Each structure stands twice: as C-alpha cells, then as structure tokens.
Amino acid sequence: MSTPQRRRRTRTDAERNRDRVLEAARALFAESGHDVQMSEVARAAGVGIGTLYRKFPTREALIEAIAEHRAADLVVAARRLADADADSDADSDDQAQGLTGFLYHVGEVLAGDRGMSEVIGTVMGSAEPRGETREALLAVIAELIDRARARGAVGQDVTAGDVNMVICGLAAVIRNAAGDWRRYVEVTLDGLRPR
Amino acid sequence: MSTPQRRRRTRTDAERNRDRVLEAARALFAESGHDVQMSEVARAAGVGIGTLYRKFPTREALIEAIAEHRAADLVVAARRLADADADSDADSDDQAQGLTGFLYHVGEVLAGDRGMSEVIGTVMGSAEPRGETREALLAVIAELIDRARARGAVGQDVTAGDVNMVICGLAAVIRNAAGDWRRYVEVTLDGLRPR
DNA sequence: CGGAATAAGGAATCCGGATTCCGTATAGAA
DNA sequence: TTCTATACGGAATCCGGATTCCTTATTCCG
C-alpha cells in the first residue's frame, strides 16, 4: 500500500541523447539503408551502445520509430498539397496537380532516403495491422484523388489503394535504380487518367 | 609436365543429387522466399549439408543459379508471346497483346514465386554488369514493344527500360501485397499507351 | 573384382552482429 | 553539499546460420 511518490522528471541529458540517436540514425539510414549496425549508430550519435539500447530496446524499434516519423512527414506534405490544391483555380495545365505533386514529392523523398525506400512498401502494404499514420496517409491520398477526379483528371474508378500500389512500385524502382523514377511517375499518372 | 589423363565422367549419383537440390531449393524459395536456411534446403533435398555445399559453394551461388533459370524461363515465355504476336492479325481488341500478355505472365510467375519476386528487381535493375539473360530479356521486351508500337498501341517514346521499371514495381506490389497486382498491370499498361 | 577417384554426410567451427550486464558517472531533489 | 534515482559506457555474451573439414561410402575404370 505504499504511495508511489511523483517520479523525478526525465533527466535532460537523457533526452538530449535520445535526440542525438534519433538524428544520427535518421542520417545513417537515409544514407545507407537499414543494414547499418547498431554500434555504428551509437558511434555516430556519440553515445555508448548501452545508451542506444536504453532508448530503443531493439534495432527494430529504432527503425520503426524513424520510419514512423518520416511517414508522418509525408502525411504533412500531402495535407499541404491537398490544401493548396483546394485553393488553386482550375487554370493549371495539370488538373491533378495535388496528386501529381504528391507523387513527385514521394519520389524525391525516397530518392534521398534509402532506408525509407526500403520500408515504405511494408508501411503501405497490407502488412501492419496498427497503422495510425498509414490510415492518415491513405485518407489524404483519397482526398487528393477526389479533388483530381472532380476535375476529371483521373478515372472514376481510381482509389487510394491504386496510388498505394504505385508508390510501392516507385520505391522499388528507386531502390533498384531500375530507371528514371520521374518517368515511372509520369507513366503511372498517365495510367490513372480517365479512359 | 604430367599429362592429365581424361577425367572420369561425373558420377551419376552426383548429378542426381544436384538436380534434387536444385528442385528442392526452387520449391522452397518459391514458397518462402530466400530466407530459407541452407540446412532446410539440404533436408528437403534429402541430402547432407556437405553435399549441398559441394554443388553450390555458397548460399548466394544457389540463389543465383535458380534465379538464372527462372529468368531464362521468362525469356522463353516472352519469345513465344512475341512470335504469337507476329502471327496474329490486328483484329484483337488489344493491340498490344504481346506486351500485355507478357506483363500478366510475369505477374502470374512472381505471384507464385516469392523468391523470384524478391530478386527480379535486382536482375532488372542496373546492378549486375554481367547479364546475359538480362540482355536477352530486354531484347525480347524491346521486340514486344516494337510490335505494339507498330500498331499504335503504345507511345512512340516507350522503351524496354520503361517496361523494366514497371516490372520492378510489379514485383514490389506483389511482395508487399500492396493491392491487386492485375490492377497495377492494367494501370501501367494504360500509362504506356499513346497520348 | 580391386583400387583409385569422387562424392556423401554431418558434427564442429566460425562469424557477424544484436543484446545484455554491471560497475561508474551524473543530474537534480532536499 | 549530499544522496540516490537514473543514465552512461562498452566489454562480454549470445545466437542464428553459413561454411568447413574430415571420415566413411560409392562409383566406375581397367
């Protein structure tokens, strides 16, 4: 029946180290993908392996934490594009501007982040049951599609799932340097147009 | 200066075992992808690990050997489709029949072969310098494209590289169960049409 | 049939990393 | 300043698998 006294606040240095780890890992993963070693991350962060493990009990946990962040960034970007799309008049030569912009943005991001390109497939795939961020992303994508469709820029039958697939493929193209990813985006966008 | 006497022919049992290994590995990889253990392959083949390693000095060698086979199969299939395409009149409702058939065929194959879907990206990507089979595949694809283009079924600017990318993406879609791959093929084919 | 020359088997070894453990160091509450 | 909950560091440990090695079994050539 002991009354638990209020916990001391988290040590400031602990917090600082967490940030350092996160940042170092983000950079390393972006540069070389997820096959970087935990010890490397720790070194890059200027922290001991023990500390790294205190923050993230597992390599997987670390990767997941970062992937989550980056995915959330994508949601934000998509949100912005959707809003911009809402404002703009229908005078642009690209009637699907929001969606178009989004796909190119994703390409840009993946092209600059090896790690992300390795995981986005899983994130978007039907794998993870818990996908708060995933749901959010699908929602915004659906919105982008609706806007484009309202202007007759994409087929009536296009769904967020379709874009999902396209992104999944895009990541693979980028990872394998299988060609010019911009061309890929161009082709798939054409494929989504009506008729 | 010793004259090497003519070698004894390869023992029949040795050959038999090689086939067994190849077959077992093919099945296992198709079923579960390439993360299967060497010992599992050996067991499935009814052979000792030592024997397995005598045939394929490295896990990578084994995977490569099988991937090579399967890729060659794709070339054969493509070749057939190209020939069939050559015969057919232009009365079909699908003017790109050869190419269309090929992409669906690839999808079918990848959907039934986890291992292949994991590697095709690398095979098609600009990775491998030595790509006899890769070259052959690209050549047939180019032919399929030419035929389709002659009928105005695909854009003037479509290249084998484009199809390459599409396949790379297709593999990712299938691997991640990111959606209905047939839909993906449909969309990308549309994207390759003129205009 | 007899004897190399090959091949089969599979236990023992090796290895690259991830993860754990515990003795120290430090922040921050009193 | 003191004291203790927290956090740090990084050597030691653990582990899953690939790969090696050596002993025994088979082929098949003469």
Tab-separated table of C-alpha atoms (C1' of nucleotides) in Angstrom:
chain	number	residue	atom	x	y	z
A	1	MET	CA	0.000	0.000	0.000
A	2	SER	CA	2.976	2.300	-0.450
A	3	THR	CA	2.103	5.582	-2.096
A	4	PRO	CA	4.317	5.985	-5.173
A	5	GLN	CA	5.962	9.419	-4.931
A	6	ARG	CA	5.883	11.508	-8.078
A	7	ARG	CA	8.626	10.446	-10.422
A	8	ARG	CA	11.615	12.621	-10.986
A	9	ARG	CA	11.372	14.277	-14.372
A	10	THR	CA	13.368	12.629	-17.131
A	11	ARG	CA	16.970	13.687	-16.980
A	12	THR	CA	17.762	16.378	-19.511
A	13	ASP	CA	20.866	14.621	-20.743
A	14	ALA	CA	18.852	11.501	-21.338
A	15	GLU	CA	16.511	13.413	-23.537
A	16	ARG	CA	19.360	15.056	-25.382
A	17	ASN	CA	20.919	11.683	-26.064
A	18	ARG	CA	17.685	10.330	-27.375
A	19	ASP	CA	17.552	13.139	-29.894
A	20	ARG	CA	21.130	12.571	-30.883
A	21	VAL	CA	20.471	8.903	-31.514
A	22	LEU	CA	17.369	9.629	-33.497
A	23	GLU	CA	19.175	12.161	-35.624
A	24	ALA	CA	22.228	10.020	-36.224
A	25	ALA	CA	20.102	7.018	-37.108
A	26	ARG	CA	17.971	9.063	-39.428
A	27	ALA	CA	21.040	10.265	-41.287
A	28	LEU	CA	22.711	6.868	-41.457
A	29	PHE	CA	19.601	5.032	-42.543
A	30	ALA	CA	18.873	7.617	-45.178
A	31	GLU	CA	22.388	7.299	-46.487
A	32	SER	CA	22.945	3.563	-46.357
A	33	GLY	CA	19.651	1.879	-45.653
A	34	HIS	CA	18.745	-0.214	-42.670
A	35	ASP	CA	21.664	-2.601	-42.746
A	36	VAL	CA	23.710	-0.191	-40.685
A	37	GLN	CA	24.955	-1.699	-37.441
A	38	MET	CA	23.705	-0.628	-34.057
A	39	SER	CA	27.254	0.115	-32.955
A	40	GLU	CA	27.679	2.446	-35.901
A	41	VAL	CA	24.571	4.328	-34.962
A	42	ALA	CA	25.803	4.644	-31.412
A	43	ARG	CA	29.191	5.899	-32.534
A	44	ALA	CA	27.679	8.391	-34.951
A	45	ALA	CA	25.433	9.627	-32.171
A	46	GLY	CA	28.392	9.968	-29.834
A	47	VAL	CA	26.802	7.593	-27.404
A	48	GLY	CA	27.548	4.175	-25.941
A	49	ILE	CA	25.757	1.101	-27.264
A	50	GLY	CA	24.234	0.641	-23.873
A	51	THR	CA	22.649	4.050	-24.054
A	52	LEU	CA	21.367	3.397	-27.521
A	53	TYR	CA	19.660	0.270	-26.253
A	54	ARG	CA	18.194	2.124	-23.304
A	55	LYS	CA	16.428	4.399	-25.746
A	56	PHE	CA	15.420	1.760	-28.222
A	57	PRO	CA	15.307	-1.748	-26.808
A	58	THR	CA	15.626	-3.237	-30.243
A	59	ARG	CA	17.064	-2.495	-33.641
A	60	GLU	CA	13.586	-2.937	-34.969
A	61	ALA	CA	12.199	-0.434	-32.506
A	62	LEU	CA	14.687	2.155	-33.699
A	63	ILE	CA	13.898	1.593	-37.342
A	64	GLU	CA	10.219	1.713	-36.653
A	65	ALA	CA	10.457	4.942	-34.694
A	66	ILE	CA	12.226	6.647	-37.553
A	67	ALA	CA	10.015	5.207	-40.252
A	68	GLU	CA	7.035	6.455	-38.306
A	69	HIS	CA	8.465	9.967	-38.246
A	70	ARG	CA	9.180	10.046	-41.911
A	71	ALA	CA	5.777	8.654	-42.748
A	72	ALA	CA	4.200	11.365	-40.655
A	73	ASP	CA	6.209	13.906	-42.632
A	74	LEU	CA	4.673	12.517	-45.766
A	75	VAL	CA	1.219	12.991	-44.340
A	76	VAL	CA	2.006	16.611	-43.586
A	77	ALA	CA	3.309	17.192	-47.076
A	78	ALA	CA	0.259	15.558	-48.590
A	79	ARG	CA	-2.007	17.633	-46.367
A	80	ARG	CA	-0.342	20.803	-47.609
A	81	LEU	CA	-0.675	19.794	-51.229
A	82	ALA	CA	-4.309	18.976	-50.721
A	83	ASP	CA	-4.945	22.392	-49.227
A	84	ALA	CA	-3.013	24.140	-51.961
A	85	ASP	CA	-4.997	22.154	-54.472
A	86	ALA	CA	-8.199	23.298	-52.844
A	87	ASP	CA	-7.243	26.973	-53.237
A	88	SER	CA	-5.926	26.873	-56.759
A	89	ASP	CA	-8.188	27.660	-59.682
A	90	ALA	CA	-8.701	25.132	-62.387
A	91	ASP	CA	-6.425	27.070	-64.698
A	92	SER	CA	-3.364	24.910	-64.296
A	93	ASP	CA	-2.461	22.697	-67.200
A	94	ASP	CA	-2.254	19.827	-64.770
A	95	GLN	CA	-5.720	19.117	-63.499
A	96	ALA	CA	-4.384	16.636	-60.980
A	97	GLN	CA	-1.760	18.972	-59.546
A	98	GLY	CA	-2.216	17.874	-55.953
A	99	LEU	CA	-1.840	14.196	-56.688
A	100	THR	CA	0.880	14.821	-59.226
A	101	GLY	CA	2.809	16.945	-56.807
A	102	PHE	CA	2.448	14.347	-54.125
A	103	LEU	CA	3.842	11.507	-56.194
A	104	TYR	CA	6.823	13.564	-57.268
A	105	HIS	CA	7.349	14.588	-53.693
A	106	VAL	CA	7.324	10.980	-52.546
A	107	GLY	CA	9.810	10.179	-55.262
A	108	GLU	CA	12.056	12.983	-54.142
A	109	VAL	CA	11.917	11.807	-50.559
A	110	LEU	CA	12.539	8.166	-51.359
A	111	ALA	CA	15.341	9.005	-53.741
A	112	GLY	CA	17.058	10.794	-50.900
A	113	ASP	CA	16.348	8.230	-48.227
A	114	ARG	CA	17.484	4.682	-48.809
A	115	GLY	CA	16.020	3.468	-45.570
A	116	MET	CA	12.624	4.889	-46.298
A	117	SER	CA	12.596	3.366	-49.748
A	118	GLU	CA	13.250	0.015	-48.114
A	119	VAL	CA	10.329	0.296	-45.743
A	120	ILE	CA	7.612	2.226	-47.480
A	121	GLY	CA	6.475	-0.913	-49.206
A	122	THR	CA	5.822	-2.560	-45.873
A	123	VAL	CA	4.221	0.547	-44.494
A	124	MET	CA	1.837	0.814	-47.396
A	125	GLY	CA	1.384	-2.891	-47.868
A	126	SER	CA	-1.392	-4.688	-46.058
A	127	ALA	CA	1.097	-5.920	-43.510
A	128	GLU	CA	0.873	-3.854	-40.326
A	129	PRO	CA	-2.466	-4.080	-38.560
A	130	ARG	CA	-1.842	-0.958	-36.431
A	131	GLY	CA	-1.389	1.820	-38.893
A	132	GLU	CA	-2.476	5.138	-37.468
A	133	THR	CA	-0.129	7.002	-39.747
A	134	ARG	CA	-0.903	4.651	-42.573
A	135	GLU	CA	-4.604	5.376	-42.231
A	136	ALA	CA	-3.941	9.101	-42.164
A	137	LEU	CA	-1.847	8.864	-45.284
A	138	LEU	CA	-4.463	6.849	-47.121
A	139	ALA	CA	-7.068	9.397	-46.105
A	140	VAL	CA	-5.150	12.347	-47.504
A	141	ILE	CA	-4.379	10.450	-50.652
A	142	ALA	CA	-8.061	9.721	-51.039
A	143	GLU	CA	-8.680	13.434	-50.736
A	144	LEU	CA	-6.102	14.240	-53.388
A	145	ILE	CA	-7.750	11.734	-55.655
A	146	ASP	CA	-11.200	13.135	-55.060
A	147	ARG	CA	-10.048	16.601	-55.988
A	148	ALA	CA	-8.384	15.350	-59.120
A	149	ARG	CA	-11.396	13.300	-60.045
A	150	ALA	CA	-13.725	16.247	-59.562
A	151	ARG	CA	-11.792	17.916	-62.348
A	152	GLY	CA	-11.882	14.825	-64.456
A	153	ALA	CA	-8.135	14.442	-64.125
A	154	VAL	CA	-8.225	10.829	-63.007
A	155	GLY	CA	-10.514	7.952	-63.777
A	156	GLN	CA	-13.744	7.420	-61.916
A	157	ASP	CA	-12.505	4.107	-60.594
A	158	VAL	CA	-9.185	5.242	-59.189
A	159	THR	CA	-8.745	4.542	-55.489
A	160	ALA	CA	-6.268	5.353	-52.759
A	161	GLY	CA	-5.254	1.740	-52.971
A	162	ASP	CA	-4.175	2.290	-56.552
A	163	VAL	CA	-1.916	5.133	-55.552
A	164	ASN	CA	-0.688	2.948	-52.752
A	165	MET	CA	0.423	0.359	-55.257
A	166	VAL	CA	2.035	2.948	-57.434
A	167	ILE	CA	4.048	4.249	-54.505
A	168	CYS	CA	5.071	0.764	-53.539
A	169	GLY	CA	6.354	0.250	-57.050
A	170	LEU	CA	8.011	3.631	-57.096
A	171	ALA	CA	10.049	2.715	-54.046
A	172	ALA	CA	11.247	-0.446	-55.753
A	173	VAL	CA	12.225	1.414	-58.892
A	174	ILE	CA	14.255	3.870	-56.874
A	175	ARG	CA	15.888	1.238	-54.681
A	176	ASN	CA	16.994	-0.850	-57.623
A	177	ALA	CA	17.977	2.051	-59.781
A	178	ALA	CA	15.794	0.353	-62.359
A	179	GLY	CA	15.431	3.508	-64.408
A	180	ASP	CA	14.406	7.122	-64.189
A	181	TRP	CA	11.830	7.289	-61.436
A	182	ARG	CA	10.348	10.518	-62.784
A	183	ARG	CA	9.498	8.663	-65.930
A	184	TYR	CA	7.854	5.999	-63.797
A	185	VAL	CA	5.710	8.595	-62.081
A	186	GLU	CA	4.821	10.089	-65.419
A	187	VAL	CA	3.731	6.757	-66.828
A	188	THR	CA	1.687	5.703	-63.842
A	189	LEU	CA	-0.020	9.071	-63.588
A	190	ASP	CA	-0.969	8.725	-67.229
A	191	GLY	CA	-2.306	5.323	-66.415
A	192	LEU	CA	-4.607	6.785	-63.796
A	193	ARG	CA	-6.148	9.324	-66.187
A	194	PRO	CA	-9.669	8.681	-67.432
A	195	ARG	CA	-10.072	6.371	-70.438
B	1	MET	CA	54.895	-31.776	-67.256
B	2	SER	CA	52.481	-34.508	-66.219
B	3	THR	CA	49.858	-35.230	-68.798
B	4	PRO	CA	46.414	-35.007	-67.188
B	5	GLN	CA	44.525	-38.152	-68.091
B	6	ARG	CA	40.967	-37.690	-69.304
B	7	ARG	CA	38.662	-37.108	-66.373
B	8	ARG	CA	36.231	-39.706	-65.261
B	9	ARG	CA	32.736	-38.679	-66.177
B	10	THR	CA	30.750	-37.085	-63.411
B	11	ARG	CA	29.266	-39.679	-61.142
B	12	THR	CA	25.625	-40.321	-61.876
B	13	ASP	CA	24.607	-40.023	-58.251
B	14	ALA	CA	26.344	-36.688	-58.043
B	15	GLU	CA	24.290	-35.427	-60.917
B	16	ARG	CA	21.114	-36.802	-59.452
B	17	ASN	CA	21.809	-35.043	-56.167
B	18	ARG	CA	22.448	-31.787	-57.915
B	19	ASP	CA	19.063	-31.980	-59.532
B	20	ARG	CA	17.423	-32.830	-56.247
B	21	VAL	CA	18.995	-29.829	-54.583
B	22	LEU	CA	18.020	-27.541	-57.411
B	23	GLU	CA	14.461	-28.780	-57.323
B	24	ALA	CA	14.111	-28.606	-53.562
B	25	ALA	CA	15.589	-25.131	-53.467
B	26	ARG	CA	13.360	-23.962	-56.255
B	27	ALA	CA	10.290	-25.149	-54.379
B	28	LEU	CA	11.358	-23.753	-51.016
B	29	PHE	CA	12.402	-20.398	-52.388
B	30	ALA	CA	9.211	-20.089	-54.366
B	31	GLU	CA	7.199	-20.873	-51.276
B	32	SER	CA	9.028	-18.869	-48.617
B	33	GLY	CA	11.480	-16.597	-50.304
B	34	HIS	CA	15.226	-16.609	-49.978
B	35	ASP	CA	15.457	-16.519	-46.208
B	36	VAL	CA	15.258	-20.279	-46.107
B	37	GLN	CA	18.231	-21.896	-44.399
B	38	MET	CA	20.787	-23.965	-46.225
B	39	SER	CA	20.168	-26.863	-43.862
B	40	GLU	CA	16.486	-26.760	-44.725
B	41	VAL	CA	17.274	-26.954	-48.384
B	42	ALA	CA	19.574	-29.886	-47.775
B	43	ARG	CA	16.970	-31.701	-45.735
B	44	ALA	CA	14.245	-31.053	-48.281
B	45	ALA	CA	16.538	-32.375	-50.968
B	46	GLY	CA	17.298	-35.468	-48.938
B	47	VAL	CA	20.977	-34.631	-48.963
B	48	GLY	CA	23.644	-33.721	-46.429
B	49	ILE	CA	24.728	-30.111	-45.981
B	50	GLY	CA	28.160	-31.075	-47.147
B	51	THR	CA	26.753	-32.311	-50.412
B	52	LEU	CA	24.716	-29.184	-50.851
B	53	TYR	CA	27.861	-27.132	-50.473
B	54	ARG	CA	29.731	-29.299	-52.903
B	55	LYS	CA	27.173	-28.409	-55.538
B	56	PHE	CA	26.851	-24.765	-54.635
B	57	PRO	CA	29.807	-23.347	-52.745
B	58	THR	CA	27.714	-20.537	-51.405
B	59	ARG	CA	24.180	-19.705	-50.490
B	60	GLU	CA	24.409	-16.874	-52.947
B	61	ALA	CA	25.548	-19.232	-55.690
B	62	LEU	CA	22.497	-21.391	-55.138
B	63	ILE	CA	20.112	-18.472	-55.229
B	64	GLU	CA	21.772	-17.112	-58.315
B	65	ALA	CA	21.625	-20.428	-60.131
B	66	ILE	CA	17.915	-20.690	-59.552
B	67	ALA	CA	17.190	-17.069	-60.341
B	68	GLU	CA	19.067	-17.514	-63.579
B	69	HIS	CA	16.880	-20.467	-64.527
B	70	ARG	CA	13.669	-18.699	-63.783
B	71	ALA	CA	14.795	-15.618	-65.649
B	72	ALA	CA	15.611	-17.769	-68.640
B	73	ASP	CA	12.100	-19.199	-68.424
B	74	LEU	CA	10.781	-15.673	-68.673
B	75	VAL	CA	12.790	-15.090	-71.792
B	76	VAL	CA	11.308	-18.207	-73.355
B	77	ALA	CA	7.798	-17.139	-72.468
B	78	ALA	CA	8.394	-13.694	-73.867
B	79	ARG	CA	9.835	-15.164	-77.030
B	80	ARG	CA	6.714	-17.242	-77.506
B	81	LEU	CA	4.439	-14.298	-76.994
B	82	ALA	CA	6.420	-12.258	-79.463
B	83	ASP	CA	6.085	-14.981	-82.078
B	84	ALA	CA	2.393	-15.405	-81.408
B	85	ASP	CA	2.021	-11.660	-81.688
B	86	ALA	CA	3.773	-11.750	-85.035
B	87	ASP	CA	1.307	-14.294	-86.390
B	88	SER	CA	-1.897	-12.794	-85.088
B	89	ASP	CA	-3.926	-10.406	-87.211
B	90	ALA	CA	-4.670	-6.942	-85.962
B	91	ASP	CA	-8.216	-7.947	-85.180
B	92	SER	CA	-7.768	-8.371	-81.454
B	93	ASP	CA	-9.264	-5.709	-79.243
B	94	ASP	CA	-5.917	-5.452	-77.532
B	95	GLN	CA	-3.428	-4.023	-79.962
B	96	ALA	CA	-0.589	-4.641	-77.564
B	97	GLN	CA	-1.468	-8.275	-76.932
B	98	GLY	CA	2.121	-9.485	-76.844
B	99	LEU	CA	3.268	-6.943	-74.322
B	100	THR	CA	0.066	-7.198	-72.360
B	101	GLY	CA	0.300	-10.936	-72.197
B	102	PHE	CA	3.883	-10.727	-71.085
B	103	LEU	CA	3.209	-8.420	-68.172
B	104	TYR	CA	0.360	-10.568	-66.945
B	105	HIS	CA	2.548	-13.611	-67.325
B	106	VAL	CA	5.289	-12.016	-65.266
B	107	GLY	CA	2.724	-11.141	-62.636
B	108	GLU	CA	1.493	-14.690	-62.563
B	109	VAL	CA	5.006	-16.026	-62.171
B	110	LEU	CA	6.005	-13.582	-59.469
B	111	ALA	CA	2.772	-14.102	-57.578
B	112	GLY	CA	3.603	-17.773	-57.414
B	113	ASP	CA	7.268	-17.390	-56.601
B	114	ARG	CA	8.226	-15.391	-53.540
B	115	GLY	CA	11.898	-15.825	-54.181
B	116	MET	CA	11.689	-14.577	-57.714
B	117	SER	CA	9.702	-11.552	-56.654
B	118	GLU	CA	12.496	-10.752	-54.239
B	119	VAL	CA	15.173	-10.868	-56.871
B	120	ILE	CA	13.678	-9.693	-60.109
B	121	GLY	CA	14.253	-6.112	-59.071
B	122	THR	CA	17.973	-6.739	-58.798
B	123	VAL	CA	18.010	-8.705	-62.006
B	124	MET	CA	16.313	-5.950	-63.926
B	125	GLY	CA	17.950	-3.106	-62.062
B	126	SER	CA	21.168	-1.630	-63.332
B	127	ALA	CA	23.034	-3.660	-60.731
B	128	GLU	CA	24.614	-6.697	-62.352
B	129	PRO	CA	27.192	-5.882	-65.014
B	130	ARG	CA	27.183	-9.429	-66.468
B	131	GLY	CA	23.644	-10.021	-67.577
B	132	GLU	CA	23.443	-12.403	-70.490
B	133	THR	CA	19.928	-13.392	-69.586
B	134	ARG	CA	19.104	-9.847	-68.654
B	135	GLU	CA	20.176	-8.650	-72.063
B	136	ALA	CA	18.152	-11.354	-73.753
B	137	LEU	CA	15.093	-10.392	-71.762
B	138	LEU	CA	15.491	-6.727	-72.574
B	139	ALA	CA	15.845	-7.612	-76.227
B	140	VAL	CA	12.615	-9.600	-76.370
B	141	ILE	CA	10.813	-6.916	-74.443
B	142	ALA	CA	12.052	-4.385	-76.965
B	143	GLU	CA	10.604	-6.577	-79.680
B	144	LEU	CA	7.255	-6.796	-77.936
B	145	ILE	CA	7.241	-3.048	-77.652
B	146	ASP	CA	8.106	-2.555	-81.294
B	147	ARG	CA	5.240	-4.760	-82.365
B	148	ALA	CA	2.817	-2.931	-80.121
B	149	ARG	CA	4.089	0.406	-81.283
B	150	ALA	CA	3.721	-0.556	-84.917
B	151	ARG	CA	0.022	-0.896	-84.199
B	152	GLY	CA	-0.094	2.338	-82.320
B	153	ALA	CA	-0.818	0.509	-79.106
B	154	VAL	CA	1.940	2.141	-77.101
B	155	GLY	CA	3.534	5.548	-77.181
B	156	GLN	CA	6.329	6.406	-79.561
B	157	ASP	CA	8.656	7.080	-76.677
B	158	VAL	CA	8.150	3.853	-74.756
B	159	THR	CA	11.329	1.868	-74.203
B	160	ALA	CA	12.301	-1.518	-72.847
B	161	GLY	CA	13.637	0.359	-69.872
B	162	ASP	CA	10.148	1.603	-69.129
B	163	VAL	CA	8.787	-1.907	-69.059
B	164	ASN	CA	11.738	-2.822	-66.922
B	165	MET	CA	10.680	-0.271	-64.360
B	166	VAL	CA	7.121	-1.411	-64.487
B	167	ILE	CA	8.160	-4.987	-63.794
B	168	CYS	CA	10.377	-3.884	-60.968
B	169	GLY	CA	7.395	-2.111	-59.447
B	170	LEU	CA	5.139	-5.048	-60.099
B	171	ALA	CA	7.389	-7.309	-58.087
B	172	ALA	CA	7.232	-4.918	-55.158
B	173	VAL	CA	3.461	-4.715	-55.312
B	174	ILE	CA	3.196	-8.469	-55.235
B	175	ARG	CA	5.759	-8.956	-52.490
B	176	ASN	CA	4.095	-6.446	-50.201
B	177	ALA	CA	0.589	-7.479	-51.035
B	178	ALA	CA	0.088	-3.784	-51.639
B	179	GLY	CA	-3.020	-4.355	-53.694
B	180	ASP	CA	-4.358	-6.228	-56.666
B	181	TRP	CA	-1.419	-6.678	-58.991
B	182	ARG	CA	-3.651	-7.161	-62.014
B	183	ARG	CA	-4.979	-3.706	-61.441
B	184	TYR	CA	-1.397	-2.469	-61.287
B	185	VAL	CA	-0.631	-4.021	-64.639
B	186	GLU	CA	-3.781	-2.540	-66.078
B	187	VAL	CA	-2.888	0.933	-64.891
B	188	THR	CA	0.699	0.858	-66.053
B	189	LEU	CA	-0.242	-0.546	-69.433
B	190	ASP	CA	-2.681	2.306	-69.809
B	191	GLY	CA	0.120	4.631	-68.897
B	192	LEU	CA	2.198	3.319	-71.747
B	193	ARG	CA	-0.498	3.927	-74.365
B	194	PRO	CA	-0.059	6.845	-76.743
B	195	ARG	CA	-1.218	10.291	-75.537
C	1	DC	C1'	36.756	-57.938	-58.692
C	2	DG	C1'	40.185	-54.131	-56.804
C	3	DG	C1'	41.572	-49.650	-56.202
C	4	DA	C1'	41.638	-45.127	-57.020
C	5	DA	C1'	38.879	-41.003	-57.640
C	6	DT	C1'	34.766	-38.838	-56.281
C	7	DA	C1'	31.052	-37.892	-53.532
C	8	DA	C1'	28.168	-38.034	-49.346
C	9	DG	C1'	27.365	-36.695	-44.558
C	10	DG	C1'	27.016	-34.007	-40.781
C	11	DA	C1'	29.328	-32.620	-36.490
C	12	DA	C1'	32.375	-28.914	-35.339
C	13	DT	C1'	33.736	-24.391	-36.290
C	14	DC	C1'	33.430	-19.627	-37.456
C	15	DC	C1'	31.436	-15.200	-37.634
C	16	DG	C1'	28.968	-11.036	-37.774
C	17	DG	C1'	26.028	-8.627	-35.078
C	18	DA	C1'	22.496	-7.891	-31.807
C	19	DT	C1'	21.591	-7.623	-26.958
C	20	DT	C1'	22.790	-7.963	-22.029
C	21	DC	C1'	25.078	-6.749	-17.718
C	22	DC	C1'	27.043	-4.365	-14.343
C	23	DG	C1'	30.382	-1.099	-12.454
C	24	DT	C1'	30.598	4.147	-12.936
C	25	DA	C1'	29.183	8.685	-13.614
C	26	DT	C1'	25.749	12.397	-13.218
C	27	DA	C1'	21.575	15.086	-12.660
C	28	DG	C1'	18.591	17.074	-9.579
C	29	DA	C1'	15.805	16.971	-5.176
C	30	DA	C1'	16.353	18.148	-0.360
D	1	DT	C1'	26.634	19.619	-0.389
D	2	DT	C1'	24.663	15.025	-0.005
D	3	DC	C1'	22.386	11.293	-1.608
D	4	DT	C1'	20.035	8.331	-4.738
D	5	DA	C1'	17.340	7.523	-8.756
D	6	DT	C1'	18.754	7.485	-13.452
D	7	DA	C1'	21.591	7.186	-17.127
D	8	DC	C1'	26.003	6.012	-19.324
D	9	DG	C1'	29.558	3.029	-21.440
D	10	DG	C1'	31.249	-0.698	-23.626
D	11	DA	C1'	33.277	-5.271	-22.774
D	12	DA	C1'	31.370	-9.821	-22.535
D	13	DT	C1'	27.896	-12.765	-24.064
D	14	DC	C1'	24.637	-14.923	-27.015
D	15	DC	C1'	22.899	-16.650	-31.199
D	16	DG	C1'	21.396	-17.906	-35.638
D	17	DG	C1'	23.331	-19.614	-39.558
D	18	DA	C1'	26.696	-20.148	-43.042
D	19	DT	C1'	30.737	-22.721	-44.185
D	20	DT	C1'	34.492	-26.020	-43.359
D	21	DC	C1'	36.700	-30.483	-42.600
D	22	DC	C1'	37.473	-34.897	-42.194
D	23	DT	C1'	35.676	-39.771	-42.094
D	24	DT	C1'	33.126	-43.049	-44.484
D	25	DA	C1'	30.554	-44.646	-48.569
D	26	DT	C1'	30.032	-45.111	-53.738
D	27	DT	C1'	31.157	-45.171	-58.486
D	28	DC	C1'	33.148	-46.867	-62.244
D	29	DC	C1'	37.568	-47.700	-64.917
D	30	DG	C1'	40.642	-51.350	-66.060
